[in-house]
Short mmCIF file of C-alpha atoms and ligand atoms in Angstrom, two decimals:
data_model
loop_
_atom_site.label_atom_id
_atom_site.label_comp_id
_atom_site.label_asym_id
_atom_site.label_seq_id
_atom_site.Cartn_x
_atom_site.Cartn_y
_atom_site.Cartn_z
CA MET A 1 35.31 -13.00 65.13
CA GLN A 2 36.78 -11.89 68.45
CA PRO A 3 36.34 -8.27 69.54
CA ASP A 4 39.41 -6.07 69.64
CA GLU A 5 41.07 -6.10 73.09
CA LYS A 6 41.55 -2.37 72.80
CA TYR A 7 37.81 -1.96 73.31
CA VAL A 8 36.68 -4.84 75.51
CA PHE A 9 38.10 -7.48 77.80
CA SER A 10 36.48 -10.66 78.94
CA TYR A 11 36.00 -11.34 82.64
CA LYS A 12 34.25 -14.57 83.61
CA GLY A 13 32.61 -14.76 80.21
CA PHE A 14 31.35 -11.16 80.06
CA TYR A 15 32.78 -8.22 78.11
CA PHE A 16 33.83 -5.12 80.05
CA GLN A 17 35.40 -1.85 79.04
CA PRO A 18 39.14 -1.62 79.69
CA GLY A 19 40.48 1.47 81.43
CA VAL A 20 37.33 2.02 83.48
CA ALA A 21 37.06 -1.50 84.93
CA SER A 22 39.87 -3.83 85.95
CA VAL A 23 40.06 -7.50 86.88
CA GLU A 24 41.23 -6.56 90.40
CA TYR A 25 38.24 -4.31 90.94
CA LEU A 26 35.75 -6.75 89.41
CA ASP A 27 37.12 -9.46 91.72
CA THR A 28 35.95 -7.38 94.70
CA LEU A 29 32.35 -7.07 93.51
CA GLU A 30 31.21 -10.56 94.46
CA ASP A 31 31.69 -9.62 98.13
CA PHE A 32 30.64 -5.98 97.75
CA GLU A 33 28.71 -5.33 100.94
CA ILE A 34 25.04 -4.82 100.29
CA ARG A 35 22.69 -2.80 102.50
CA ASP A 36 19.00 -3.60 102.68
CA SER A 37 18.27 -0.06 101.51
CA ASP A 38 20.41 -0.33 98.36
CA VAL A 39 18.76 -0.02 94.97
CA PHE A 40 20.42 -1.43 91.85
CA LEU A 41 19.26 -0.44 88.41
CA VAL A 42 20.33 -3.20 86.03
CA THR A 43 20.18 -3.02 82.25
CA TYR A 44 21.76 -4.23 79.08
CA PRO A 45 23.31 -1.14 77.40
CA LYS A 46 20.99 1.19 75.51
CA SER A 47 17.87 -0.11 77.22
CA GLY A 48 16.83 2.98 79.17
CA THR A 49 19.53 3.21 81.84
CA ILE A 50 19.98 6.97 82.00
CA TRP A 51 16.23 7.44 81.84
CA THR A 52 15.68 5.22 84.85
CA GLN A 53 18.74 6.62 86.66
CA ASN A 54 17.09 10.00 86.34
CA ILE A 55 13.74 8.69 87.56
CA LEU A 56 15.32 7.00 90.59
CA SER A 57 17.22 10.14 91.44
CA LEU A 58 14.05 12.21 91.11
CA ILE A 59 12.11 9.81 93.31
CA TYR A 60 14.74 9.75 96.05
CA HIS A 61 16.08 13.31 96.01
CA GLU A 62 13.76 16.17 96.74
CA GLY A 63 16.57 18.57 95.81
CA HIS A 64 16.61 17.07 92.34
CA ARG A 65 12.83 17.29 92.01
CA ASP A 66 12.58 20.90 93.10
CA GLY A 67 15.75 21.97 91.25
CA THR A 68 17.58 23.21 94.35
CA GLU A 69 20.46 20.75 93.90
CA LYS A 70 22.57 20.61 90.76
CA VAL A 71 24.06 17.14 91.02
CA ASP A 72 24.63 15.08 87.90
CA LEU A 73 23.50 11.49 87.47
CA LEU A 74 26.93 9.95 87.84
CA ASP A 75 27.00 11.27 91.39
CA ARG A 76 23.39 10.36 92.11
CA VAL A 77 23.33 6.90 90.60
CA PRO A 78 26.93 5.87 89.90
CA TRP A 79 27.96 2.74 88.02
CA LEU A 80 28.91 -0.14 90.23
CA GLU A 81 31.42 -1.79 87.90
CA TYR A 82 32.62 1.44 86.29
CA ASN A 83 33.59 3.67 89.20
CA ILE A 84 34.70 6.46 86.88
CA ARG A 85 34.92 9.09 89.62
CA ASN A 86 36.68 6.88 92.14
CA MET A 87 33.95 7.38 94.67
CA ASP A 88 34.07 5.69 98.03
CA TYR A 89 30.93 3.55 97.71
CA ILE A 90 31.40 2.12 101.19
CA SER A 91 30.98 5.45 102.92
CA ARG A 92 28.08 6.67 100.80
CA PRO A 93 25.01 7.46 102.86
CA SER A 94 21.94 5.25 102.54
CA PRO A 95 19.96 4.74 100.50
CA ARG A 96 22.60 4.11 97.87
CA LEU A 97 21.51 4.00 94.24
CA PHE A 98 23.66 2.19 91.68
CA ALA A 99 23.47 1.48 87.97
CA SER A 100 24.96 -1.66 86.48
CA HIS A 101 25.19 -3.70 83.30
CA LEU A 102 26.39 -6.78 85.18
CA PRO A 103 24.93 -10.16 84.26
CA TYR A 104 23.03 -11.89 87.08
CA TYR A 105 25.89 -14.27 87.84
CA LEU A 106 28.38 -11.46 88.54
CA ALA A 107 26.05 -9.46 90.78
CA PRO A 108 27.26 -9.04 94.38
CA LYS A 109 26.15 -12.16 96.23
CA GLY A 110 24.61 -10.08 99.04
CA LEU A 111 21.83 -9.16 96.59
CA ARG A 112 20.63 -12.74 96.79
CA ASN A 113 19.27 -12.33 100.29
CA ARG A 114 16.40 -10.58 98.51
CA ARG A 115 16.36 -7.52 100.73
CA ALA A 116 18.08 -4.87 98.64
CA LYS A 117 16.14 -3.95 95.51
CA VAL A 118 16.89 -4.54 91.86
CA VAL A 119 15.11 -2.72 89.05
CA TYR A 120 15.68 -4.37 85.68
CA VAL A 121 14.78 -2.44 82.53
CA ALA A 122 14.64 -4.24 79.19
CA ARG A 123 14.09 -2.83 75.71
CA ASN A 124 13.25 -4.52 72.45
CA PRO A 125 16.57 -5.71 71.05
CA LYS A 126 16.23 -4.22 67.58
CA ASP A 127 15.99 -0.73 69.05
CA VAL A 128 18.82 -1.63 71.42
CA LEU A 129 20.94 -2.66 68.45
CA VAL A 130 20.28 0.55 66.51
CA SER A 131 20.83 2.75 69.56
CA TYR A 132 24.05 0.85 70.31
CA TYR A 133 25.27 1.29 66.75
CA HIS A 134 24.83 5.07 66.88
CA PHE A 135 26.25 5.30 70.39
CA SER A 136 29.41 3.50 69.27
CA LYS A 137 30.24 6.54 67.18
CA VAL A 138 29.69 9.00 70.04
CA ALA A 139 31.44 7.01 72.77
CA VAL A 140 35.12 7.59 72.12
CA LYS A 141 36.28 4.42 73.84
CA PHE A 142 33.92 2.17 71.90
CA GLU A 143 34.87 0.45 68.70
CA GLU A 144 33.33 2.46 65.89
CA VAL A 145 31.94 0.14 63.26
CA GLU A 146 30.91 2.11 60.21
CA ASP A 147 28.96 -0.69 58.52
CA PHE A 148 25.67 -1.37 60.29
CA GLY A 149 25.51 -4.94 58.91
CA ILE A 150 28.87 -5.76 60.48
CA PHE A 151 27.85 -4.19 63.77
CA MET A 152 24.66 -6.25 63.73
CA GLU A 153 26.65 -9.47 63.32
CA LYS A 154 28.79 -8.55 66.33
CA PHE A 155 25.66 -7.79 68.34
CA LEU A 156 24.00 -11.06 67.35
CA ALA A 157 27.14 -12.97 68.31
CA GLY A 158 27.46 -11.11 71.62
CA LYS A 159 30.87 -9.76 70.64
CA VAL A 160 30.20 -6.32 72.05
CA LEU A 161 30.52 -4.63 75.42
CA ALA A 162 28.12 -6.43 77.83
CA SER A 163 28.07 -9.51 75.58
CA LEU A 164 24.87 -11.09 74.30
CA TRP A 165 21.58 -9.29 74.86
CA LEU A 166 19.68 -12.58 75.06
CA ASP A 167 21.96 -13.97 77.78
CA HIS A 168 21.57 -10.80 79.81
CA VAL A 169 17.79 -10.59 79.77
CA GLU A 170 17.22 -14.34 79.96
CA GLY A 171 19.76 -14.68 82.78
CA TRP A 172 18.18 -12.04 84.99
CA TYR A 173 14.67 -13.19 84.20
CA SER A 174 15.23 -16.87 84.83
CA HIS A 175 16.99 -16.09 88.15
CA ARG A 176 14.40 -13.55 89.23
CA ASP A 177 13.45 -15.58 92.31
CA ASP A 178 16.98 -15.16 93.67
CA PHE A 179 16.51 -11.39 93.82
CA ASN A 180 14.04 -8.79 95.02
CA ILE A 181 13.47 -7.56 91.50
CA LEU A 182 11.07 -5.45 89.48
CA PHE A 183 11.05 -5.80 85.69
CA LEU A 184 10.08 -2.86 83.52
CA THR A 185 10.35 -2.33 79.81
CA TYR A 186 11.49 0.79 78.00
CA GLU A 187 8.37 0.54 75.86
CA GLU A 188 5.94 0.55 78.79
CA MET A 189 7.78 3.58 80.16
CA LYS A 190 7.36 5.22 76.81
CA LYS A 191 3.66 4.38 76.63
CA ASP A 192 2.72 5.32 80.17
CA LEU A 193 5.51 6.91 82.17
CA ARG A 194 3.29 7.86 85.09
CA SER A 195 2.16 4.29 85.71
CA CYS A 196 5.77 3.16 85.61
CA VAL A 197 6.84 5.84 88.09
CA LEU A 198 4.02 4.71 90.39
CA LYS A 199 5.07 1.08 89.96
CA LEU A 200 8.59 2.04 90.90
CA CYS A 201 7.47 4.04 93.93
CA ASN A 202 5.38 1.11 95.07
CA PHE A 203 8.23 -1.36 94.67
CA LEU A 204 10.69 0.98 96.40
CA GLY A 205 8.30 1.77 99.23
CA LYS A 206 8.44 5.49 98.44
CA ARG A 207 5.29 7.49 99.10
CA LEU A 208 5.22 10.58 96.94
CA THR A 209 2.37 13.07 96.71
CA GLU A 210 0.51 13.47 93.41
CA LYS A 211 2.40 16.70 92.85
CA GLU A 212 5.74 15.03 93.46
CA VAL A 213 4.88 12.23 91.05
CA ASP A 214 3.92 14.88 88.48
CA ALA A 215 7.33 16.53 88.98
CA VAL A 216 9.13 13.21 88.47
CA VAL A 217 7.18 12.43 85.30
CA ASP A 218 7.65 15.91 83.92
CA GLN A 219 11.41 15.95 84.43
CA ALA A 220 11.85 12.44 83.08
CA THR A 221 10.43 13.20 79.64
CA PHE A 222 12.84 12.96 76.73
CA ASN A 223 12.76 16.66 75.90
CA LYS A 224 13.28 17.79 79.49
CA MET A 225 16.20 15.40 79.92
CA LYS A 226 17.70 16.42 76.62
CA ALA A 227 17.75 20.03 77.80
CA ASP A 228 19.11 19.19 81.26
CA PRO A 229 22.91 18.77 81.27
CA ARG A 230 22.72 16.92 84.61
CA ALA A 231 20.54 14.27 83.01
CA ASN A 232 21.95 13.74 79.52
CA TYR A 233 25.66 13.01 80.06
CA ASP A 234 26.63 16.31 78.42
CA PHE A 235 28.84 16.68 81.46
CA LEU A 236 31.08 13.81 80.35
CA PRO A 237 34.46 15.06 79.10
CA PRO A 238 35.69 14.73 75.49
CA GLU A 239 37.84 11.72 76.38
CA PHE A 240 34.55 9.84 76.81
CA MET A 241 32.15 11.47 74.35
CA ASP A 242 32.50 13.05 70.95
CA TYR A 243 29.28 15.02 70.69
CA SER A 244 30.11 16.18 67.18
CA LYS A 245 29.02 12.66 66.15
CA GLY A 246 25.62 12.57 67.85
CA ARG A 247 23.91 12.83 71.21
CA PHE A 248 23.48 10.45 74.11
CA LEU A 249 19.77 11.23 74.11
CA ARG A 250 19.35 10.56 70.42
CA LYS A 251 15.73 9.79 69.42
CA GLY A 252 14.13 8.13 72.41
CA THR A 253 11.45 6.30 70.45
CA VAL A 254 10.08 2.81 69.97
CA GLY A 255 10.50 1.28 66.51
CA ASP A 256 13.41 3.36 65.23
CA TRP A 257 14.98 0.08 64.07
CA LYS A 258 12.64 0.27 61.08
CA SER A 259 14.49 3.31 59.80
CA MET A 260 17.81 1.47 59.91
CA MET A 261 17.37 -2.22 59.28
CA THR A 262 16.59 -3.63 55.87
CA VAL A 263 13.93 -6.33 55.60
CA ALA A 264 16.70 -8.88 55.06
CA GLN A 265 18.56 -7.70 58.17
CA SER A 266 15.40 -7.82 60.24
CA GLU A 267 14.68 -11.35 59.03
CA ARG A 268 18.21 -12.45 59.80
CA PHE A 269 17.91 -10.91 63.26
CA ASP A 270 14.66 -12.84 63.84
CA SER A 271 16.14 -16.09 62.62
CA ILE A 272 18.92 -15.87 65.24
CA PHE A 273 16.93 -14.49 68.19
CA LYS A 274 13.42 -15.80 67.59
CA ASP A 275 13.49 -19.20 69.32
CA ARG A 276 14.97 -17.93 72.55
CA MET A 277 12.88 -14.77 72.53
CA GLU A 278 9.67 -16.73 72.17
CA LYS A 279 10.47 -18.47 75.43
CA LEU A 280 10.97 -15.17 77.24
CA PRO A 281 7.81 -14.18 79.06
CA ILE A 282 8.65 -10.49 78.79
CA LYS A 283 6.45 -9.02 76.10
CA PHE A 284 8.37 -6.67 73.85
CA CYS A 285 6.80 -3.97 71.80
CA TRP A 286 8.35 -3.35 68.39
CA ASP A 287 6.32 -0.35 67.32
CA ILE A 288 4.88 2.49 69.37
CA HIS A 289 1.56 2.09 67.52
CA GLU A 290 1.28 -1.59 68.46
CA GLU A 291 -1.63 -2.47 70.75
CA SER A 292 -0.48 -3.85 74.10
S1 PPS B 1 23.73 3.35 78.28
O1 PPS B 1 24.90 3.80 77.46
O2 PPS B 1 23.66 1.90 78.36
O3 PPS B 1 23.71 3.97 79.60
O4 PPS B 1 22.45 3.85 77.43
P1 PPS B 1 20.96 3.86 77.98
O5 PPS B 1 20.78 5.04 78.86
O6 PPS B 1 20.60 2.53 78.52
O7 PPS B 1 20.11 4.05 76.65
C1 PPS B 1 20.13 5.22 75.88
C2 PPS B 1 18.83 5.22 75.08
O8 PPS B 1 17.74 5.63 75.94
C3 PPS B 1 17.12 6.76 75.36
N1 PPS B 1 16.56 7.65 76.40
C4 PPS B 1 15.25 7.95 76.48
N2 PPS B 1 14.20 7.54 75.75
C5 PPS B 1 12.99 8.07 76.06
N3 PPS B 1 12.78 8.95 77.06
C6 PPS B 1 13.80 9.39 77.82
N4 PPS B 1 13.59 10.27 78.80
C7 PPS B 1 15.13 8.87 77.54
N5 PPS B 1 16.36 9.06 78.08
C8 PPS B 1 17.22 8.31 77.36
C9 PPS B 1 18.24 7.43 74.57
O9 PPS B 1 17.75 8.38 73.67
C10 PPS B 1 18.87 6.21 73.92
O10 PPS B 1 18.03 5.63 72.92
P2 PPS B 1 18.09 6.05 71.36
O11 PPS B 1 17.20 5.06 70.66
O12 PPS B 1 19.51 5.94 70.91
O13 PPS B 1 17.54 7.43 71.26
#
């Protein structure tokens, strides 16, 4: 079961999106020059990327916090491997913020001197799967798989954009000592956003006042982001998104997988992922009501 080349291409064992990334460009990323002040947000798709992009932008840009600047997230925290707007990353002023879905082994090697910062956000993979399934309908350039069961098999086999969830999370976690990295989970952000914002500020060496932290937390809530076109990808043109089929900010909850997966599907999922997940020290939360 190989994925259709119209939707993904493999580069060094990882699936990328054609049209917005090329082999020539990806070849340059290994030597992409890293500054000590750079911050990379790394995620597997559908794990809380836009949420954390927004938080980073709010932490770093006063003009975003106080609403005086109307800059969208692709300009604030652009994608490293998908330079959709053809920005000149080299001449961007410091501190540069980037988002990326790259696996650890394709990250620019300059990140391994442990000076620039990496924020890794992980989400429980059943919610990732369900979010990914719905997003595949909205994202025009993604393969739309009508049948959830078929999509799940592709996800479990890593035959989707960004390949296998387990490889991504496990790879970054087991190589954490090579990077200056902070791990967060979507679920802890959901349970206590303020603590996570403070954790981030601490890691990034950013000292914000109580009021500024309040402003970050307030503008990073699901409802505020949903209503803010700069922070919900509503600005992406129809060649990327078909918003008649859903929204980028869809539900924003923990445990939505229960509304989609049958008991049999959930058990099958567990049987494939369980052994490797048990060895992962990251504790995932599967239900918002679960005690941590
Ligand atoms: S992508 O395509 O990889 O960049 O997608 P990503 O941004 O990683 O994930 C999208 C999911 O994150 C949810 N989201 C949020 N949840 C809670 N609070 C806030 N503020 C928030 N912002 C985005 C978004 O709704 C997607 O999850 P689902 O489950 O589909 O709702």
